[in-house]
Short mmCIF file of C-alpha atoms and ligand atoms in Angstrom, two decimals:
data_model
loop_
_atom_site.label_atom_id
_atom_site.label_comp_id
_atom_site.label_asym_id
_atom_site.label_seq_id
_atom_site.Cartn_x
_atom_site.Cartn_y
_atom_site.Cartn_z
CA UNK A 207 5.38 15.28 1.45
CA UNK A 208 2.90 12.67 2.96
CA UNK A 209 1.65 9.75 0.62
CA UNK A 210 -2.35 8.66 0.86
CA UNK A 211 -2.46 5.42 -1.02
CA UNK A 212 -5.80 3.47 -1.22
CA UNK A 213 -6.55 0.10 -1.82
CA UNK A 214 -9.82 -0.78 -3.05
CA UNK A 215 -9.77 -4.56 -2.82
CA UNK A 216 -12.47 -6.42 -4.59
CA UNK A 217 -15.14 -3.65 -4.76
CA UNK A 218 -16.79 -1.11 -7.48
CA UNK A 219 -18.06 -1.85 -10.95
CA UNK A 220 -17.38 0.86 -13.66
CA UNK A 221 -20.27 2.83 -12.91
CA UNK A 222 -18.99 3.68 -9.55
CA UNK A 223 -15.31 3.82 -11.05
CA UNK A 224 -16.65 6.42 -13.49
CA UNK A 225 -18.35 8.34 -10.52
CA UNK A 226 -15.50 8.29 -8.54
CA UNK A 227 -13.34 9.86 -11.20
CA UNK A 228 -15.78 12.85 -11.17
CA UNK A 229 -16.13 13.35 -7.92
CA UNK A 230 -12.29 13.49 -7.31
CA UNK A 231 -11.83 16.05 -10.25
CA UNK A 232 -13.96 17.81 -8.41
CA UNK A 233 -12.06 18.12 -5.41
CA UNK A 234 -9.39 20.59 -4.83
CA UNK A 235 -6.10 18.37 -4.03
CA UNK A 236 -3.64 19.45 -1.15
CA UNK A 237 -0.09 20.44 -2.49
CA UNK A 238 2.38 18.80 -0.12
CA UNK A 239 0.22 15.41 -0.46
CA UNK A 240 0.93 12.17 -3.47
CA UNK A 241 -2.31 10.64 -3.98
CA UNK A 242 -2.02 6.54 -4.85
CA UNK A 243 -4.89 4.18 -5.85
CA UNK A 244 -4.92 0.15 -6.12
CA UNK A 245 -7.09 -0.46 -8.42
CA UNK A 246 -8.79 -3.83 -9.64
CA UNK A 247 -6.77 -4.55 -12.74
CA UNK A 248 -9.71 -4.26 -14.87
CA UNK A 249 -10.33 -0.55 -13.93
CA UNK A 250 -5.96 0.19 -14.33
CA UNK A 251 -6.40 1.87 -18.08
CA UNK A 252 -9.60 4.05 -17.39
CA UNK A 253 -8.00 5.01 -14.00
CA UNK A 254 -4.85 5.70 -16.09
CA UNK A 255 -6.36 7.89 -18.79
CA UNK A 256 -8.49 10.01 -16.65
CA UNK A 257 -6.76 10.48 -13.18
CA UNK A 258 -2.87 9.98 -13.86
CA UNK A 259 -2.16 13.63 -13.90
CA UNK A 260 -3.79 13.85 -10.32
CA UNK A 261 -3.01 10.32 -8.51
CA UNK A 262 -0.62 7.43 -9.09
CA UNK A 263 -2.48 4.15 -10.11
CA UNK A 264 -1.37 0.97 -9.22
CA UNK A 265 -2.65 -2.54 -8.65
CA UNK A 266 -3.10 -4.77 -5.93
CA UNK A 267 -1.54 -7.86 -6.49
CA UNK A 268 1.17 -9.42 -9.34
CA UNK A 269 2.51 -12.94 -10.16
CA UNK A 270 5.34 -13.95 -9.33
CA UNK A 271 6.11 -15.50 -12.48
CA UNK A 272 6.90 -13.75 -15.74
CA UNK A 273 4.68 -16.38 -18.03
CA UNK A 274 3.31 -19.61 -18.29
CA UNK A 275 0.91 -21.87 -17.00
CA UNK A 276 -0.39 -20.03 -14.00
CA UNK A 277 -3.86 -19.86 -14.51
CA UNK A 278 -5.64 -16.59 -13.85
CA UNK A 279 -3.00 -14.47 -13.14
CA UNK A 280 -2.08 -11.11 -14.51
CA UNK A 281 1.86 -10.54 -14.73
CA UNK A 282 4.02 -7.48 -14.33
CA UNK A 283 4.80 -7.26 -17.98
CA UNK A 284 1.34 -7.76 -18.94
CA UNK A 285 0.80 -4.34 -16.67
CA UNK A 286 3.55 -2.47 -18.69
CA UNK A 287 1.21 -2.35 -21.18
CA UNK A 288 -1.04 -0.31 -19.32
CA UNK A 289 1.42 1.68 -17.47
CA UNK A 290 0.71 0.71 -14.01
CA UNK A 291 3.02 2.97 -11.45
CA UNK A 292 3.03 0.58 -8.68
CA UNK A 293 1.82 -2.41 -6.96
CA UNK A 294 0.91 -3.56 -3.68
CA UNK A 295 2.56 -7.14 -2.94
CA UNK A 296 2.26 -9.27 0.45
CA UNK A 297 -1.25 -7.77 1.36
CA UNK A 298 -2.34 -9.82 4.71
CA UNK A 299 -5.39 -10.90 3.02
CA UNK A 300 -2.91 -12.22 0.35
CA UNK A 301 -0.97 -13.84 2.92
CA UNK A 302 -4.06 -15.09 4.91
CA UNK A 303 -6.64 -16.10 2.24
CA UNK A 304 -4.66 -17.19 -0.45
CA UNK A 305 -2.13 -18.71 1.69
CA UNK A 306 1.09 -16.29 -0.12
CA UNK A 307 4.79 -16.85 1.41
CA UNK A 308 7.49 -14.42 1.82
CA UNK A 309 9.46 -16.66 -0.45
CA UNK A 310 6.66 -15.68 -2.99
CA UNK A 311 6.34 -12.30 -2.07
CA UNK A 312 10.03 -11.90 -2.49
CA UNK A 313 9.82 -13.02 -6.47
CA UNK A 314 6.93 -10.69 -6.67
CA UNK A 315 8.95 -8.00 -5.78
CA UNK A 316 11.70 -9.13 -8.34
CA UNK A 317 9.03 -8.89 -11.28
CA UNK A 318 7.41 -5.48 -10.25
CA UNK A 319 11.63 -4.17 -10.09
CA UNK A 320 12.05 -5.67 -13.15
CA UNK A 321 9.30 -4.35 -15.18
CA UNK A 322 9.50 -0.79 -13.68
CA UNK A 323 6.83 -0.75 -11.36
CA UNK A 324 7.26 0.59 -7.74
CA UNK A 325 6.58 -2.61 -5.21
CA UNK A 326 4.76 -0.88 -2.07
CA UNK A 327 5.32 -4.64 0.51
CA UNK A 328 2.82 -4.75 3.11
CA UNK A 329 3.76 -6.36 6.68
CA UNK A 330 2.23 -6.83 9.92
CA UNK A 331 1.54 -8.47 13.07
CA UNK A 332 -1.77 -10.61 13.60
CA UNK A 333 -3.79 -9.95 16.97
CA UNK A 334 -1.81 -13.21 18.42
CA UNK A 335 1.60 -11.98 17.36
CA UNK A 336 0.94 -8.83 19.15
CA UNK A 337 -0.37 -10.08 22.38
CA UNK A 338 2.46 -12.54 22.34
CA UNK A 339 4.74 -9.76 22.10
CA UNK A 340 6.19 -10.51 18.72
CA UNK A 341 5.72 -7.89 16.86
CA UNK A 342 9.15 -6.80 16.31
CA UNK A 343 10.23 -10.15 15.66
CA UNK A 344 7.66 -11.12 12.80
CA UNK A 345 7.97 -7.39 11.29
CA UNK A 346 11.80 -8.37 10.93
CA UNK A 347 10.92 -11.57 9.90
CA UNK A 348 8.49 -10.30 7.08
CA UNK A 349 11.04 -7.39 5.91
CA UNK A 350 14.20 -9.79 5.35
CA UNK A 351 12.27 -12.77 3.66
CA UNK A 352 10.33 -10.82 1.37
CA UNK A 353 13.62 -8.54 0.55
CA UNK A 354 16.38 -11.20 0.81
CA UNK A 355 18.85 -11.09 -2.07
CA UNK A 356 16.71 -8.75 -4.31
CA UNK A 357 18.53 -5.42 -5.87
CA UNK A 358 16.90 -2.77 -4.03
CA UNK A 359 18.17 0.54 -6.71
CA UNK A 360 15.17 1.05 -7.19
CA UNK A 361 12.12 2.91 -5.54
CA UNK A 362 10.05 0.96 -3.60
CA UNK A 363 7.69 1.73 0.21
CA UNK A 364 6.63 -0.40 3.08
CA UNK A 365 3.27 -0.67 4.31
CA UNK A 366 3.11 -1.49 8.18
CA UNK A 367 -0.62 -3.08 8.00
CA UNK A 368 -1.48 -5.12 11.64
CA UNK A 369 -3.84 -7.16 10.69
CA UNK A 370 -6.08 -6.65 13.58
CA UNK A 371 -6.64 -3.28 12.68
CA UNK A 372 -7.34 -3.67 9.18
CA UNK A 373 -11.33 -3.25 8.42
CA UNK A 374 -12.30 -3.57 12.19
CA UNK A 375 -12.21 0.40 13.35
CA UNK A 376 -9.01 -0.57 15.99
CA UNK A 377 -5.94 1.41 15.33
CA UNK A 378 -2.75 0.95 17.46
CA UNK A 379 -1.88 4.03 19.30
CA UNK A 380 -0.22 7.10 17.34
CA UNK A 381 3.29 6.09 19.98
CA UNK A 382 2.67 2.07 18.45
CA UNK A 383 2.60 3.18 15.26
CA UNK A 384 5.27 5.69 15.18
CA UNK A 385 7.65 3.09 17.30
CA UNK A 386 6.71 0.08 14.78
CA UNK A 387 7.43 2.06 11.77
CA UNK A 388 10.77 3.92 13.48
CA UNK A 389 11.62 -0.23 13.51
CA UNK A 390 11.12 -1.31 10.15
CA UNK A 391 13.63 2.25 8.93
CA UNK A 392 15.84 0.55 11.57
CA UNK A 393 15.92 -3.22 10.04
CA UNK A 394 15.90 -1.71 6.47
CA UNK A 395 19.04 0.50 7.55
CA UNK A 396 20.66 -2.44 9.17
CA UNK A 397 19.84 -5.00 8.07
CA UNK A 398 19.09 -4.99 4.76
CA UNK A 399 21.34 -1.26 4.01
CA UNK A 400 18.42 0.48 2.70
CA UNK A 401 17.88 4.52 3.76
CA UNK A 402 15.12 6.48 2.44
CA UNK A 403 12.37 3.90 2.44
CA UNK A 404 8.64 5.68 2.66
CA UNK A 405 7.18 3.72 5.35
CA UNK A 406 2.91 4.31 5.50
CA UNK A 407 0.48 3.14 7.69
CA UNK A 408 -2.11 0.96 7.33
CA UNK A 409 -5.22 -0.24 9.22
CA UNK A 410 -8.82 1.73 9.81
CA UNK A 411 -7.35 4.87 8.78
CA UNK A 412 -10.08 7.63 8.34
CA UNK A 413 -10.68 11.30 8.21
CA UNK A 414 -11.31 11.73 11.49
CA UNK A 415 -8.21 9.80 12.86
CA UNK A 416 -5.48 10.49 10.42
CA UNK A 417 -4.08 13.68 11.42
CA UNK A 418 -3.42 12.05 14.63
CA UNK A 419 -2.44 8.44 13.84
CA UNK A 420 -0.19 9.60 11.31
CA UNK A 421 1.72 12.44 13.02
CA UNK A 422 4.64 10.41 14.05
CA UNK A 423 7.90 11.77 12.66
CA UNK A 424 8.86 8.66 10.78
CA UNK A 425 5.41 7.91 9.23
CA UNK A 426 5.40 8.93 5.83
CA UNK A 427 1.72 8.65 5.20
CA UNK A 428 -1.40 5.61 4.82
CA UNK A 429 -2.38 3.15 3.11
CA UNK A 430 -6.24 3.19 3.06
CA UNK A 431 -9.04 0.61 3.08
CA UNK A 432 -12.64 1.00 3.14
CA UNK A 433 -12.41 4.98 3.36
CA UNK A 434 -10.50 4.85 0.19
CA UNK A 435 -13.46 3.85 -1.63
CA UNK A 436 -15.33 7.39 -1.95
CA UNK A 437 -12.99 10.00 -3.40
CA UNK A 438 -14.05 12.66 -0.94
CA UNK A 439 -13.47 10.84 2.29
CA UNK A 440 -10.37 9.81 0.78
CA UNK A 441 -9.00 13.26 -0.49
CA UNK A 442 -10.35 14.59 3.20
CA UNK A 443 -7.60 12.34 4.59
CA UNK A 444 -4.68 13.89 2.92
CA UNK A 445 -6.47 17.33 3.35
CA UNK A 446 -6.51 16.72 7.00
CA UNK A 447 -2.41 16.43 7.15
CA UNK A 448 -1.83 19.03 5.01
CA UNK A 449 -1.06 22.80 6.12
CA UNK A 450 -0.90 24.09 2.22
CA UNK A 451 -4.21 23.69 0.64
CA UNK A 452 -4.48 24.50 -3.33
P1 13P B 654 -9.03 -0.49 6.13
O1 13P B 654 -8.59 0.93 5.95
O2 13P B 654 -10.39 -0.77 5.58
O3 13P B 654 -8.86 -0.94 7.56
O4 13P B 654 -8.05 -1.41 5.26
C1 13P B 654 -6.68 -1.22 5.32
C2 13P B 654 -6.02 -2.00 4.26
O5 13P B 654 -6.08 -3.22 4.22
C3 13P B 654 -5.31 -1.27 3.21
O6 13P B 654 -4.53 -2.12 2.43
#
């Protein structure tokens, strides 16, 4: 089973969210692929109601506090109410632009395990990291801040997202990304005594590249940008992995 998870980020109205549902009706779904979508939380219950049989649908962000006087933001209860399957916490455009820590990113994860929604916890190197050689070092660093002291029964992924490759068409070689994400099973196994852990990919994925970026033994599948935002292109990705077509 491979896992194509898309993140929308701030884009679409409900026109387009109402076209989109259409168009991927229309589409005939590979078997051996799980289809995920981070929505905008205003689109979560439409998305819910018409495409939950066909793709999980999750959100892109939480709070990391249950209630109270945080202004503007949408907790993980709250998103019981619509039931929301996962979310996506630690995004490097959450780090980055609205200046989130690990320490924050670790309570996140806290309220998405206690309200019974999947955390998916996006890390990654920035351009400097890499060409500094760190990598490794701020992948580990990422993995045991955001996880430190949590309960990890349940379910949750890893997205490896470098940040130089998100939005800008460059991809780290298929041997990168299959070594990076080989690394973050290894620090979850040791370091933090977690097996099983989906680990996808993230960063200019396409239908045109996937098959090959994602063809690494320990990559479990991607977590998709700008081509997740038409339902075709998006489906095509998953359709490109998969031998067994419906
Ligand atoms: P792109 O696929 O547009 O590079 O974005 C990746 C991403 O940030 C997914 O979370």
């Amino acid at each position: 089973m491979k896992y194509i998870f898309g993140n929308w980020k701030e884009n679409h109205t409900m026109n387009d969210v109402l076209s989109y549902i259409k168009e991927f009706k229309k589409q005939k779904l590979p078997l051996d692929v799980c289809y995920g979508l981070a929505v905008p939380y205003l689109y979560l219950q439409k998305m819910n109601q018409k495409l939950s049989k066909k793709c999980k649908i999750g959100v892109q962000n939480v709070s990391f506090s249950e209630k109270g006087e945080f202004t503007g933001e949408i907790s993980a209860k709250m998103l019981t109410d619509f039931s929301c399957d996962f979310s996506l916490v630690g995004h490097s455009e959450r780090r980055q632009k609205f200046k989130e820590t690990n320490e924050e990113i670790n309570k996140k994860i806290e309220m998405c395990f206690n309200n019974g929604i999947m955390p998916i916890l996006c890390v990654g190197e920035t351009k400097e990291e890499k060409e500094e050689g760190k990598t490794k070092k701020v992948l580990k660093t990422q993995l045991t801040k955001c996880l430190k002291d949590i309960n990890l029964s349940k379910q949750f992924m890893v997205a490896y997202e470098p940040v130089w490759a998100i939005g800008t068409g460059l991809t780290p070689t298929p041997k990168e990304i299959e070594d990076n994400i080989a690394y973050i099973k290894k620090v979850l196994e040791e370091n933090i005594k977690k097996v099983g852990v989906c680990v996808l990919y993230g960063g200019s994925v396409n239908p045109q590249n996937a098959k090959e970026l994602l063809n690494g033994k320990s990559v479990d599948g991607a977590l998709v940008g700008g081509a997740s935002l038409n339902a075709k292109k998006f489906i095509d990705i998953g359709k490109n992995l998969a031998n067994v077509r419906r």
